[in-house]
Coordinates of C-alpha atoms in Angstrom, one line a residue:
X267 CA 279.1 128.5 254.6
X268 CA 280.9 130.0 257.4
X269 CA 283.3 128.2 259.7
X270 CA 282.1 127.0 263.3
X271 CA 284.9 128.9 264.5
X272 CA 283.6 132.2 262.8
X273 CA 280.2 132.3 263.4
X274 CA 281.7 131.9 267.5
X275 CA 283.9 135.0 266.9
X276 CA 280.9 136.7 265.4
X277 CA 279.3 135.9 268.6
X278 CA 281.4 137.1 271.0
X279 CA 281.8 140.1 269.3
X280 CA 278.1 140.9 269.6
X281 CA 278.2 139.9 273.3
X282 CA 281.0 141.7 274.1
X283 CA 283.5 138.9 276.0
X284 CA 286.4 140.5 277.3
X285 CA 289.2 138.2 276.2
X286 CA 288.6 138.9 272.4
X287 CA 289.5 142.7 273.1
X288 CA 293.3 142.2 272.4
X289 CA 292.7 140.4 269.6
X290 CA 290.8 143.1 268.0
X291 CA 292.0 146.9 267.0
X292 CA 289.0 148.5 267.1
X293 CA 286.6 149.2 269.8
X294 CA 283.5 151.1 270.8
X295 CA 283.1 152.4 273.7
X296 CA 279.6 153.2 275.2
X297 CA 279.1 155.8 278.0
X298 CA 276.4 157.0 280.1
X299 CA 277.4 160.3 280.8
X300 CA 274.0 161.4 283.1
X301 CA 272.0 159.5 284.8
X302 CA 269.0 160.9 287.7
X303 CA 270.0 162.4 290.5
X304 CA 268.7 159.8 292.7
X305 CA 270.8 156.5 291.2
X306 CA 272.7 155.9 293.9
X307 CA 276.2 155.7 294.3
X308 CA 277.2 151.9 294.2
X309 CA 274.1 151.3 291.4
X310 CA 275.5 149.2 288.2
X311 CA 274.3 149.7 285.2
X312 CA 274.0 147.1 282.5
X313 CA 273.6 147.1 278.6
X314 CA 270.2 145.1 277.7
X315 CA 269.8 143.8 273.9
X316 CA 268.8 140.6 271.7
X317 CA 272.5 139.4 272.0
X318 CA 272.0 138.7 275.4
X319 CA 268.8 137.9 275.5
X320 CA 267.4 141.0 277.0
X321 CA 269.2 140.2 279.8
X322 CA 269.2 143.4 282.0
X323 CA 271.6 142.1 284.5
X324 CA 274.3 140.4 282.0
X325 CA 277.7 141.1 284.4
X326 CA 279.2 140.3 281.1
X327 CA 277.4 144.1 279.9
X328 CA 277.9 145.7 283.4
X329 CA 279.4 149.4 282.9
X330 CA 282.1 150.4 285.2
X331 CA 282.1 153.4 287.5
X332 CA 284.4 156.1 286.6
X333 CA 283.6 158.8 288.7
X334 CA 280.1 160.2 287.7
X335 CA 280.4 158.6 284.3
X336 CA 279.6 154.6 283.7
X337 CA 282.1 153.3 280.6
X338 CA 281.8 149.7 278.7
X339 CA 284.2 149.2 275.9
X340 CA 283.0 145.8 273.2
X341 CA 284.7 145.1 270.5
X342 CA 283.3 147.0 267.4
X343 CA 281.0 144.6 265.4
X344 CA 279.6 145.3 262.2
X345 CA 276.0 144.5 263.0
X346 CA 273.5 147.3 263.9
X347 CA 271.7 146.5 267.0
X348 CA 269.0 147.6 269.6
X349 CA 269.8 148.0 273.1
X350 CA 268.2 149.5 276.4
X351 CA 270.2 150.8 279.6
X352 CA 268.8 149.6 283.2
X353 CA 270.4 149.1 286.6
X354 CA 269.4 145.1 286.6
X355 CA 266.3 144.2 285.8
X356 CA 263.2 145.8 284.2
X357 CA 261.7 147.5 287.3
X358 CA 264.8 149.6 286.7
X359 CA 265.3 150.1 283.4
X360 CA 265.3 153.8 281.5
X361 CA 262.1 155.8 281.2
X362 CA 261.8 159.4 280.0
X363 CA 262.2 162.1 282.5
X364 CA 258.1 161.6 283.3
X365 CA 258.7 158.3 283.3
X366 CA 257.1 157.3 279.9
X367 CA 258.9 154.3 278.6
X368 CA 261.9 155.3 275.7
X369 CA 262.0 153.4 272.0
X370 CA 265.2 151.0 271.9
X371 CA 268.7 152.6 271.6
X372 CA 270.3 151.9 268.2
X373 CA 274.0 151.1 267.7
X374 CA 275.1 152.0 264.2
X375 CA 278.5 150.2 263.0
X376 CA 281.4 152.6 262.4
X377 CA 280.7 154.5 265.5
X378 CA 283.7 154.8 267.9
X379 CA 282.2 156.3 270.7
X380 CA 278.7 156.5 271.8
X381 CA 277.1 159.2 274.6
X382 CA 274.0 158.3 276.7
X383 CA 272.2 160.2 278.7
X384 CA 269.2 158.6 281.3
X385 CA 266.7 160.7 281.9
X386 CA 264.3 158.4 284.0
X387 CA 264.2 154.9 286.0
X388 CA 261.3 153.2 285.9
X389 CA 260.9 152.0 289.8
X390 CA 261.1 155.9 290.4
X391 CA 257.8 156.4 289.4
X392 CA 256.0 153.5 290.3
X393 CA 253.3 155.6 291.2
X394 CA 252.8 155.6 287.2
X395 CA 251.8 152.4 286.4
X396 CA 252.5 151.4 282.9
X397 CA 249.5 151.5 281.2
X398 CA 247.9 147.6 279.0
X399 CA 247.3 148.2 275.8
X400 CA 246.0 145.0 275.2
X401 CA 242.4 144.4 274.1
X402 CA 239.1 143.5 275.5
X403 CA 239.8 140.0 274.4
X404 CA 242.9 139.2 275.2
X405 CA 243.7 137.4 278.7
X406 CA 245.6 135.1 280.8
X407 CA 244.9 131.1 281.4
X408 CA 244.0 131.2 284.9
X409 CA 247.6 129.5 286.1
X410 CA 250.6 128.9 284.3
X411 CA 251.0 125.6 282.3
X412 CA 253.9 123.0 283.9
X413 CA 256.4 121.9 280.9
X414 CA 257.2 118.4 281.9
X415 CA 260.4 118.0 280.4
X416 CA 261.7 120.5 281.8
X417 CA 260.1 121.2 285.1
X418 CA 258.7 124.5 284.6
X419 CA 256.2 126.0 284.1
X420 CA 255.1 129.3 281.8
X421 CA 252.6 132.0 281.4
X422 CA 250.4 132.2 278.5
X423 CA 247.9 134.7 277.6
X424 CA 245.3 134.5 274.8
X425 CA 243.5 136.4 272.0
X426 CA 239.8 135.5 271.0
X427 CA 238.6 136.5 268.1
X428 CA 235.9 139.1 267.9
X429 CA 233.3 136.5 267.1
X430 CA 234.7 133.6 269.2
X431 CA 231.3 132.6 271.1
X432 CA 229.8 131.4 267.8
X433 CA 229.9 128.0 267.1
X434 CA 233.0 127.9 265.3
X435 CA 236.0 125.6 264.8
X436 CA 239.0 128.8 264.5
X437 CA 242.4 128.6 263.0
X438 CA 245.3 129.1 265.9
X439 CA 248.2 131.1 265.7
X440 CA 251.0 130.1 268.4
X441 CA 254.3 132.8 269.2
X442 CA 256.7 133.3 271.5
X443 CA 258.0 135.9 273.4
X444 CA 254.3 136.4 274.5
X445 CA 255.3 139.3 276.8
X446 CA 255.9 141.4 273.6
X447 CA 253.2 139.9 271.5
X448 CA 249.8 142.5 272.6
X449 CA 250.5 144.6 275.4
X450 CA 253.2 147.5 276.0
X451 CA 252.6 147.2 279.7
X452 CA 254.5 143.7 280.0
X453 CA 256.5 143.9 276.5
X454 CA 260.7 144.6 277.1
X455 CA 261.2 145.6 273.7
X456 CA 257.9 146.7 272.3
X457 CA 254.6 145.1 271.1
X458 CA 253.6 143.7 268.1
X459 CA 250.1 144.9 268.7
X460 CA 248.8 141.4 267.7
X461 CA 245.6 141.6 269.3
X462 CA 244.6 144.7 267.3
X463 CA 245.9 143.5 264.0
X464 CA 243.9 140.4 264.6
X465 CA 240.7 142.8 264.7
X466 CA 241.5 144.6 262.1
X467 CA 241.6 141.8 260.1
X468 CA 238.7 140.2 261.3
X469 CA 236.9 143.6 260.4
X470 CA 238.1 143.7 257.1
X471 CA 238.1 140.2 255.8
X472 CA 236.3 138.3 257.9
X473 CA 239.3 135.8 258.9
X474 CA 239.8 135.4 262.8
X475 CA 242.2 132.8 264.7
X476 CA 242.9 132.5 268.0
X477 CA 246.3 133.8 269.2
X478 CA 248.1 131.8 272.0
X479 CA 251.0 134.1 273.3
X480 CA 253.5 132.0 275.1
X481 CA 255.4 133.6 278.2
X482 CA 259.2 133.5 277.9
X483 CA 261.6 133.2 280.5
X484 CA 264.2 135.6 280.6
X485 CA 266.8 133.4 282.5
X486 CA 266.0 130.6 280.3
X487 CA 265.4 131.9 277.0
X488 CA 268.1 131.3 275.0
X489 CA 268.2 128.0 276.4
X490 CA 265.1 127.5 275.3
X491 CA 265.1 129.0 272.1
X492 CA 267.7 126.7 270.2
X493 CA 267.6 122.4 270.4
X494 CA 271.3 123.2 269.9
X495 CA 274.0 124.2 272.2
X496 CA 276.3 127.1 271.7
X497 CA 279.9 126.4 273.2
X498 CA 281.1 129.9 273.3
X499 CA 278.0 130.9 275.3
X500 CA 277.2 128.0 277.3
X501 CA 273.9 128.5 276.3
X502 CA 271.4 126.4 274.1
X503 CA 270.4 123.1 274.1
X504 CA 266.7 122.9 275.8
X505 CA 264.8 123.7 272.2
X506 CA 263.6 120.1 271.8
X507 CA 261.9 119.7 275.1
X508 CA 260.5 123.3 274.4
X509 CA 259.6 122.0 270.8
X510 CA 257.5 119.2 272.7
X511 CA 256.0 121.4 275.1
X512 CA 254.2 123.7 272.6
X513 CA 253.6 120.5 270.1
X514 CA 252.2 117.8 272.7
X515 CA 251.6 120.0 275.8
X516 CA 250.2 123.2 274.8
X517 CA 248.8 123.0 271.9
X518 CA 246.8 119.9 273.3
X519 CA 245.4 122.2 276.3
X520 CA 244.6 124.7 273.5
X521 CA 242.4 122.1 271.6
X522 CA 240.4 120.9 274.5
X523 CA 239.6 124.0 276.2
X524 CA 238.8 126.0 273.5
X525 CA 237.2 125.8 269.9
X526 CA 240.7 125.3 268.1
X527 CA 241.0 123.7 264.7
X528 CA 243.8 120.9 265.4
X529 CA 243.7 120.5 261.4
X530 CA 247.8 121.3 260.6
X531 CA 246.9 123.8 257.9
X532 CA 244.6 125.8 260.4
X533 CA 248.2 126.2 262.9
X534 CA 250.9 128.1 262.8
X535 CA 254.0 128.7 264.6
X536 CA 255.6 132.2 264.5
X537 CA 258.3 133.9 265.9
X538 CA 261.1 136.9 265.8
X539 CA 264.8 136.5 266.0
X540 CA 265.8 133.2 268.5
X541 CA 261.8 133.2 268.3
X542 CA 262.0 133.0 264.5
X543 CA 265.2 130.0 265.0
X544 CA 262.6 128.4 267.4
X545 CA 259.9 128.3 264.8
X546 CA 261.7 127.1 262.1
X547 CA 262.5 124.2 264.6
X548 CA 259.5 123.1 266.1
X549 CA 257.7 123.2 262.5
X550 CA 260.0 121.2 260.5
X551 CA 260.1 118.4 263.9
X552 CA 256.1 118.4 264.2
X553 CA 254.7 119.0 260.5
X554 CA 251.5 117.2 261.5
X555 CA 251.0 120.0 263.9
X556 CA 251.9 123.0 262.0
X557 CA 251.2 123.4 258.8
X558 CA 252.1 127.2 258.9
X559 CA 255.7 128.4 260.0
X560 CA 256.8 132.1 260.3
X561 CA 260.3 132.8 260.7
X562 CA 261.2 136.5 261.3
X563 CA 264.5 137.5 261.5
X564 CA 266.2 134.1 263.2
X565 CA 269.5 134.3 264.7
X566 CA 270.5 131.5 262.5
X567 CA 274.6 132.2 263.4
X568 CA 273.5 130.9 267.2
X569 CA 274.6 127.5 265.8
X570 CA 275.6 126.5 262.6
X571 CA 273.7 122.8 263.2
X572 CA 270.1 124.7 261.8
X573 CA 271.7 124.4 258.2
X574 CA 272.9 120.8 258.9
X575 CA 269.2 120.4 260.1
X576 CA 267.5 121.7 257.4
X577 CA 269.9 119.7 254.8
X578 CA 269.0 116.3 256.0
X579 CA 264.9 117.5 256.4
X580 CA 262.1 115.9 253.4
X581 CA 259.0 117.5 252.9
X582 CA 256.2 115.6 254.0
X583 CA 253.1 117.5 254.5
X584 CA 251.8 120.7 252.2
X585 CA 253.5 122.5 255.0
X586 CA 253.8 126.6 254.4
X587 CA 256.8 128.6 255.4
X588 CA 256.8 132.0 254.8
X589 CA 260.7 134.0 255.9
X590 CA 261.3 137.0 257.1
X591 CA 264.6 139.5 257.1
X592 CA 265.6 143.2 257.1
X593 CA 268.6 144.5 255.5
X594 CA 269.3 146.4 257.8
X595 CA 269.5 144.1 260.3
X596 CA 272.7 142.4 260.5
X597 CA 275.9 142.4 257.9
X598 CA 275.0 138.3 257.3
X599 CA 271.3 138.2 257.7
X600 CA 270.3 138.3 254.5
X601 CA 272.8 135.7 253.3
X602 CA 272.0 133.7 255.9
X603 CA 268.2 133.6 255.0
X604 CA 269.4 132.9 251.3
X605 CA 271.5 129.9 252.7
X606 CA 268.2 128.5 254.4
X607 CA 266.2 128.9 251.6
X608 CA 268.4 127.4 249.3
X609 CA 268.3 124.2 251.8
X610 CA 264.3 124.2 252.2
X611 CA 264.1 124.1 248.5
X612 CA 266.4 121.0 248.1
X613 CA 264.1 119.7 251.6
X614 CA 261.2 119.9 249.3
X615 CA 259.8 123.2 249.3
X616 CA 260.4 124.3 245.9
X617 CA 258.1 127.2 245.1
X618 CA 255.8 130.2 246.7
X619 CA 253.2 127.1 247.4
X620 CA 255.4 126.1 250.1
X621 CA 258.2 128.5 250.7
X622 CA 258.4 132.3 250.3
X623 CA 261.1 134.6 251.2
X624 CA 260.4 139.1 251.9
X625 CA 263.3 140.9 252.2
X626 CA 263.0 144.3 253.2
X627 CA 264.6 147.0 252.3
X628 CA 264.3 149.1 255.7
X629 CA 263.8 146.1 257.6
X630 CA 265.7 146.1 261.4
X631 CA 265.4 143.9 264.1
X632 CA 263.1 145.2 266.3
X633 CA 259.2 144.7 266.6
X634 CA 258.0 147.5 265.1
X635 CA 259.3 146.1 261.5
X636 CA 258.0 142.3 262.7
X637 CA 254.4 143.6 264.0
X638 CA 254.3 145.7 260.1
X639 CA 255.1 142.6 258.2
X640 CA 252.5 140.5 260.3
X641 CA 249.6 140.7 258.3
X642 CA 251.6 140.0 255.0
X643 CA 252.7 136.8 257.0
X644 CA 249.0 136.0 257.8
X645 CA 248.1 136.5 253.8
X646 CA 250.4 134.0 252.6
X647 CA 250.6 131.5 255.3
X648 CA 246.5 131.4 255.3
X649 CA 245.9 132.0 251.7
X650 CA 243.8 135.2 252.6
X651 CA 243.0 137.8 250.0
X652 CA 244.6 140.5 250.5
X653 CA 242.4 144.1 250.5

C-alpha cells in the first residue's frame, strides 16, 4: 500500500501546487496560444479538470499573461487526464467558434509541451442557448431539498419511468453529480444520458426504476464527496453528513412523495470518480438502505483512510457492489481497485453474488466510458437478463 506521504505527492502533482516544482525535473507546460478576439485584456484564464473538482476558477490553475499568449507550467504527472479552458466560471468556458460546446481536452503523460487554441466563449453567444437533451420525463422537485447537517440545501431532478402512473412500487437509482447525469444543457463534463438508457431499457426488458439525480455543488464538492479530510488540499471531510443527507433525508422524501420501493435490494447508489469514493461510502455506512452500490472510477488516492475503512467493514446484508475502472485512466487506478477488492472480499463479499470487478481495457475517466458501462452496471446490480 502506498505511503500517506505518497499518495499527497501524487496529489499535488495532479493539482499542480507550486512549491513541488523545484523538487521535480520535469514539467509540462500548457499554453493557450489564441484565444477570440474579444477576450479582453486583463481576462484570466484557468485550467478546469476532475483534480480540482471542475473548478473553473482554481487561482491555483490560473494561466499567466505573457503578452498575447497565457502559460501554466505543473509538474509532469503520469496520469492522463481531462481538462477544459474557461475565464472563471462556466458561462465562460470554451465553445467552438459557433459556439457549440467542445469534448474535454486530454492530457497524455510524456508530453512536454502542450498548444491550445480557443476558438469560442460561451457568454459570447448567449444568444445560443444550450440546448436540454433531457427527456420528456425527467424534471426538477419544485424547490431544492435543505441538508440539515450541513445547512444547505441542493437541487435534485428526477427520471420517471415510462410507465410510472401505474400502480407500481419501482426500484430507485440515486447518483451524484446530477448536473451531468441526463442533460447536456446543465452537464460540465458531459452526460451520461441516463434518462435515455433508462428507456431503452425499459423498452427492451421491461425493467424501469426511478432515477434521483442529486445536484452537486461546485464550491463544495470535494468536501462533500469524501467523510475524510485531505491535509495537502484542505479539502474533505463533509462526506458523513452528505452520507446522511441522501440516507435519512433524501431518500426518505423520495419514498413518501413518490411510488419508490424502500426494500434495500430495490436501491442503489452510484457514482463516477469522487462520486464513485462517495458511493462506496454511503453504501457500506447505510447497508439497510442500499443494497446496490456502483463505484465508477473512485479517486480512492484522495485519502488513504477508504482502505482502512473497508478493512475494519463485515458484511451484513446480501448487499451488491459491482466496480468500475479504465486502464487508461490513471497509472494506479487499476491497482487501487484491486487493493479494494481484495479488502471487500476479506469484509465479506467473497464472490460475483456480492462483489464484481470490470476492468476495461479502453476505459478513461470521463462520462462517455461511465454512461457505456451503465447498463452492464444495472445487469448485475439488479440481476436483469441481459438481451
Amino acid at each position: 500500500m502506498k505511503t500517506i506521504l505518497q499518495m499527497k505527492v501524487k496529489f499535488l502533482l495532479v493539482v499542480g501546487l507550486v512549491q513541488l516544482v523545484s523538487l521535480l525535473n520535469a514539467q509540462v507546460v500548457f499554453v493557450v496560444d489564441s484565444v477570440p478576439a474579444k477576450t479582453r485584456t486583463d481576462d484570466t484564464v484557468f485550467m478546469a479538470s476532475e483534480f480540482n473538482g471542475w473548478n473553473p476558477h482554481d487561482t491555483r490553475m490560473a494561466f499567466t499573461r505573457q503578452g498575447k499568449r497565457f502559460v501554466l507550467e505543473l509538474p509532469q504527472v503520469k496520469d492522463t487526464f481531462e481538462y477544459k479552458i474557461s475565464r472563471g466560471s462556466w458561462q465562460e468556458v470554451e465553445v467552438s467558434s459557433d459556439g457549440k460546446d467542445v469534448r474535454n481536452r486530454v492530457y497524455y503523460p510524456g508530453i512536454d509541451t502542450v498548444r491550445i487554441t480557443v476558438q469560442g466563449w460561451r457568454n459570447m453567444f448567449e444568444a445560443t442557448k444550450r440546448t436540454s437533451t433531457a427527456s420528456a420525463n425527467v424534471r426538477f422537485l419544485p424547490s431544492t431539498l435543505e441538508m440539515k447537517k450541513l445547512n444547505r440545501r441542493r437541487a435534485i431532478r428526477l427520471y420517471l419511468p415510462p410507465n410510472y402512473n401505474q400502480r407500481l412500487q419501482f426500484p430507485v437509482i440515486y447518483m451524484h453529480d446530477g448536473q451531468n447525469v441526463f442533460d447536456e444543457a446543465t452537464s460540465f463534463a458531459g452526460e451520461w444520458r441516463v434518462d435515455e438508457i433508462m428507456d431503452s431499457l425499459y423498452y427492451t426488458s421491461g425493467f424501469a426504476a426511478i432515477v434521483v439525480a442529486i445536484y452537486n455543488d461546485s464550491k463544495e464538492r470535494l468536501n462533500e464527496y469524501s467523510p475524510w479530510r485531505n491535509d495537502s488540499l484542505g479539502l474533505g471531510g463533509d462526506g458523513d453528513e452528505y452520507a446522511y443527507f441522501v440516507a435519512k433525508e433524501l431518500k426518505s422524501f423520495i419514498e413518501k412523495n413518490y411510488r419508490a420501493n424502500p426494500n434495500p435490494k430495490f436501491n442503489a447508489i452510484i457514482g463516477s470518480s469522487m462520486g464513485g469514493l462517495i458511493s462506496l461510502y454511503i453504501g457500506l455506512k447505510y447497508p439497510d438502505a442500499f443494497g446496490r452500490v456502483g463505484v465508477f472510477s473512485p479517486l480512492l488516492w484522495f485519502s488513504p483512510k477508504v482502505f482502512e475503512y473497508v478493512s475494519k467493514y463485515k458484511r451484513r446484508t446480501d448487499q451488491k457492489i459491482y466496480l468500475l475502472a479504465g486502464e487508461k485512466e490513471s497509472e494506479t487506478l487499476v491497482k487501487d481497485m484491486k487493493m479494494l477488492e481484495h479488502h471487500l472480499y476479506k469484509a465479506g463479499y467473497k464472490d460475483e453474488d456480492y462483489v464484481k470487478m470490470k476492468i476495461v481495457p479502453d476505459g478513461r475517466h470521463s462520462e462517455w466510458f461511465w454512461s457505456r458501462e451503465f447498463t452492464e452496471a444495472l445487469e448485475y446490480l439488479f440481476e436483469l437478463r441481459k438481451n
